[in-house]
mmCIF file of C-alpha atoms in Angstrom:
data_model
loop_
_atom_site.group_PDB
_atom_site.id
_atom_site.type_symbol
_atom_site.label_atom_id
_atom_site.label_comp_id
_atom_site.label_asym_id
_atom_site.label_seq_id
_atom_site.Cartn_x
_atom_site.Cartn_y
_atom_site.Cartn_z
ATOM 1 C CA MET A 41 184.909 229.387 8.469
ATOM 2 C CA ALA A 42 183.135 232.724 8.783
ATOM 3 C CA HIS A 43 180.254 231.551 10.969
ATOM 4 C CA ASN A 44 180.973 231.113 14.685
ATOM 5 C CA PRO A 45 178.808 228.249 16.018
ATOM 6 C CA TYR A 46 179.354 229.434 19.602
ATOM 7 C CA GLY A 47 178.313 233.041 19.060
ATOM 8 C CA VAL A 48 174.940 234.741 19.023
ATOM 9 C CA PRO A 49 172.962 233.862 15.885
ATOM 10 C CA THR A 50 172.657 236.715 13.432
ATOM 11 C CA ALA A 51 169.818 235.293 11.348
ATOM 12 C CA ARG A 52 166.282 236.284 12.255
ATOM 13 C CA ILE A 53 163.910 233.600 13.425
ATOM 14 C CA ALA A 54 161.476 232.835 10.619
ATOM 15 C CA GLU A 55 157.892 233.877 11.097
ATOM 16 C CA ARG A 56 155.089 231.370 10.911
ATOM 17 C CA THR A 57 154.790 230.471 7.271
ATOM 18 C CA SER A 58 151.973 227.944 7.265
ATOM 19 C CA PRO A 59 149.092 229.066 5.079
ATOM 20 C CA GLY A 60 145.667 229.721 6.456
ATOM 21 C CA VAL A 61 144.380 231.073 9.704
ATOM 22 C CA SER A 62 145.010 229.778 13.186
ATOM 23 C CA TRP A 63 141.380 229.476 14.288
ATOM 24 C CA TRP A 64 142.548 228.949 17.848
ATOM 25 C CA ALA A 65 144.257 232.371 17.823
ATOM 26 C CA ALA A 66 141.240 233.970 16.106
ATOM 27 C CA THR A 67 138.803 232.457 18.617
ATOM 28 C CA ILE A 68 140.863 233.573 21.626
ATOM 29 C CA GLY A 69 141.133 237.040 20.047
ATOM 30 C CA ALA A 70 137.357 237.147 19.512
ATOM 31 C CA ALA A 71 136.757 236.065 23.114
ATOM 32 C CA ALA A 72 139.004 238.895 24.291
ATOM 33 C CA GLY A 73 137.230 241.302 21.932
ATOM 34 C CA VAL A 74 133.824 240.400 23.327
ATOM 35 C CA GLY A 75 134.958 239.955 26.923
ATOM 36 C CA VAL A 76 136.696 243.298 27.446
ATOM 37 C CA PRO A 77 133.607 245.480 26.800
ATOM 38 C CA TYR A 78 131.477 243.061 28.822
ATOM 39 C CA LEU A 79 133.817 243.297 31.821
ATOM 40 C CA ILE A 80 134.016 247.088 31.588
ATOM 41 C CA GLY A 81 130.229 247.294 31.324
ATOM 42 C CA SER A 82 129.859 244.971 34.316
ATOM 43 C CA VAL A 83 131.940 247.336 36.425
ATOM 44 C CA VAL A 84 130.523 250.638 35.156
ATOM 45 C CA SER A 85 126.856 249.733 34.779
ATOM 46 C CA PRO A 86 125.790 248.805 38.350
ATOM 47 C CA PRO A 87 126.765 252.138 39.965
ATOM 48 C CA ILE A 88 125.015 254.062 37.168
ATOM 49 C CA GLN A 89 121.904 251.894 37.525
ATOM 50 C CA GLN A 90 121.953 252.328 41.297
ATOM 51 C CA TRP A 91 122.245 256.090 40.977
ATOM 52 C CA LEU A 92 119.375 256.248 38.477
ATOM 53 C CA MET A 93 117.211 254.065 40.707
ATOM 54 C CA THR A 94 117.795 256.466 43.609
ATOM 55 C CA GLN A 95 116.346 259.131 41.302
ATOM 56 C CA GLY A 96 113.068 257.193 41.294
ATOM 57 C CA GLN A 97 113.313 255.085 38.139
ATOM 58 C CA THR A 98 112.238 251.452 38.056
ATOM 59 C CA LEU A 99 114.363 248.752 36.425
ATOM 60 C CA ASP A 100 111.881 248.465 33.559
ATOM 61 C CA SER A 101 111.844 252.200 32.814
ATOM 62 C CA LEU A 102 115.619 252.300 33.251
ATOM 63 C CA ALA A 103 116.117 249.490 30.702
ATOM 64 C CA ARG A 104 113.851 251.225 28.182
ATOM 65 C CA ALA A 105 115.592 254.557 28.713
ATOM 66 C CA LEU A 106 119.083 253.111 28.348
ATOM 67 C CA THR A 107 118.375 251.108 25.199
ATOM 68 C CA GLN A 108 116.991 254.219 23.496
ATOM 69 C CA SER A 109 119.634 256.616 24.852
ATOM 70 C CA THR A 110 122.025 257.925 22.206
ATOM 71 C CA GLY A 111 124.770 258.391 24.804
ATOM 72 C CA PHE A 112 124.414 254.821 26.085
ATOM 73 C CA ASN A 113 124.455 253.395 22.562
ATOM 74 C CA VAL A 114 127.505 255.445 21.558
ATOM 75 C CA LEU A 115 129.297 254.343 24.745
ATOM 76 C CA ALA A 116 128.451 250.712 24.005
ATOM 77 C CA LEU A 117 129.734 251.064 20.435
ATOM 78 C CA VAL A 118 132.970 252.727 21.607
ATOM 79 C CA LEU A 119 133.539 249.935 24.126
ATOM 80 C CA GLY A 120 132.811 247.404 21.395
ATOM 81 C CA ALA A 121 135.307 249.115 19.072
ATOM 82 C CA ILE A 122 137.996 249.073 21.763
ATOM 83 C CA GLY A 123 137.237 245.429 22.487
ATOM 84 C CA SER A 124 137.416 244.559 18.788
ATOM 85 C CA ALA A 125 140.790 246.302 18.483
ATOM 86 C CA ILE A 126 142.066 244.362 21.500
ATOM 87 C CA GLY A 127 140.717 241.179 19.928
ATOM 88 C CA GLY A 128 142.670 241.943 16.742
ATOM 89 C CA VAL A 129 145.844 242.483 18.749
ATOM 90 C CA VAL A 130 145.384 239.234 20.682
ATOM 91 C CA ALA A 131 144.587 237.185 17.570
ATOM 92 C CA THR A 132 147.584 238.549 15.673
ATOM 93 C CA GLN A 133 149.904 238.139 18.627
ATOM 94 C CA LEU A 134 148.829 234.552 19.310
ATOM 95 C CA SER A 135 149.024 233.586 15.636
ATOM 96 C CA GLY A 136 152.766 234.134 15.542
ATOM 97 C CA SER A 137 152.540 235.688 12.086
ATOM 98 C CA LEU A 138 152.898 239.181 10.731
ATOM 99 C CA ARG A 139 149.567 239.045 8.882
ATOM 100 C CA ILE A 140 146.243 240.627 9.743
ATOM 101 C CA ASP A 141 144.096 237.739 8.508
ATOM 102 C CA HIS A 142 143.805 236.446 12.066
ATOM 103 C CA ALA A 143 142.344 239.784 13.147
ATOM 104 C CA VAL A 144 139.826 239.605 10.290
ATOM 105 C CA ALA A 145 138.853 236.091 11.399
ATOM 106 C CA ALA A 146 138.498 237.273 15.004
ATOM 107 C CA GLY A 147 136.262 240.141 13.825
ATOM 108 C CA LEU A 148 134.099 237.713 11.849
ATOM 109 C CA ILE A 149 133.755 235.469 14.902
ATOM 110 C CA MET A 150 132.698 238.521 16.963
ATOM 111 C CA ILE A 151 130.056 239.333 14.327
ATOM 112 C CA ALA A 152 128.802 235.727 14.438
ATOM 113 C CA ALA A 153 128.529 235.910 18.247
ATOM 114 C CA ALA A 154 126.646 239.209 17.987
ATOM 115 C CA ALA A 155 124.308 237.693 15.395
ATOM 116 C CA LEU A 156 123.497 234.819 17.739
ATOM 117 C CA LEU A 157 122.619 237.270 20.514
ATOM 118 C CA TYR A 158 120.704 239.516 18.132
ATOM 119 C CA PHE A 159 118.506 236.781 16.724
ATOM 120 C CA SER A 160 117.820 235.320 20.170
ATOM 121 C CA ALA A 161 116.353 238.625 21.388
ATOM 122 C CA PHE A 162 114.524 239.637 18.235
ATOM 123 C CA PRO A 163 113.097 242.258 18.041
ATOM 124 C CA SER A 164 116.034 244.153 19.480
ATOM 125 C CA PRO A 165 115.182 247.086 21.752
ATOM 126 C CA TYR A 166 118.138 249.111 20.437
ATOM 127 C CA PRO A 167 117.874 251.736 17.656
ATOM 128 C CA VAL A 168 118.519 250.471 14.125
ATOM 129 C CA TRP A 169 121.590 252.704 13.644
ATOM 130 C CA SER A 170 123.189 251.170 16.753
ATOM 131 C CA GLN A 171 122.452 247.636 15.575
ATOM 132 C CA VAL A 172 123.901 248.273 12.114
ATOM 133 C CA LEU A 173 127.075 249.847 13.496
ATOM 134 C CA GLY A 174 127.406 246.977 15.961
ATOM 135 C CA PHE A 175 127.696 244.589 13.024
ATOM 136 C CA LEU A 176 129.957 246.867 10.955
ATOM 137 C CA ILE A 177 132.694 247.835 13.434
ATOM 138 C CA PRO A 178 134.250 244.537 14.637
ATOM 139 C CA VAL A 179 136.298 243.683 11.528
ATOM 140 C CA PRO A 180 137.696 247.190 10.798
ATOM 141 C CA CYS A 181 138.500 247.761 14.468
ATOM 142 C CA ALA A 182 140.162 244.340 14.792
ATOM 143 C CA VAL A 183 142.250 245.140 11.712
ATOM 144 C CA LEU A 184 143.225 248.525 13.183
ATOM 145 C CA GLY A 185 144.283 246.803 16.396
ATOM 146 C CA ALA A 186 146.349 244.272 14.444
ATOM 147 C CA GLN A 187 147.990 247.019 12.385
ATOM 148 C CA TRP A 188 148.870 248.932 15.545
ATOM 149 C CA TYR A 189 150.390 245.786 17.068
ATOM 150 C CA LEU A 190 152.358 244.950 13.914
ATOM 151 C CA ARG A 191 153.680 248.513 13.576
ATOM 152 C CA ARG A 192 154.754 248.469 17.217
ATOM 153 C CA ARG A 193 156.355 245.034 16.835
ATOM 154 C CA ARG A 194 158.290 246.063 13.725
ATOM 155 C CA ALA A 195 159.542 249.208 15.454
ATOM 156 C CA HIS A 196 160.660 247.111 18.419
ATOM 157 C CA ASP A 197 162.408 244.622 16.103
ATOM 158 C CA GLU A 198 164.252 247.452 14.347
ATOM 159 C CA LEU A 199 165.558 248.749 17.671
ATOM 160 C CA ALA A 200 166.772 245.307 18.721
#
């Protein structure tokens, strides 16, 4: 008998093999992807608004200036990209699989959430280029986050 039933198992634990996407994992990943930029913006935005208001701007003029500001829009898109990548990591991690389809699903859910917000505030005060990029970046960034996580996980597994 070559196998020792009292020793440490040598076989790897099988990955999740059920077909399809865990929508629970994708939804939690999408919530993380949307929530992270929102939380960061909630912390960063009030001091900036306060400082600008001490410079004599009203809330109305401040809102118009920020929505048309290239720097503000780029910052919002970068935060959205980081959030989408985090969402891809969370979705892939929670799915228990080594596939990126959960990250794609999370990115699609983030796009659906953005579409709901977009159509509720139509016409949007943001520049068209910012709106278009806001709809284009969630899926690729979620996939990049998932790929980073999977690469890191495989490297960790090889060391173990």
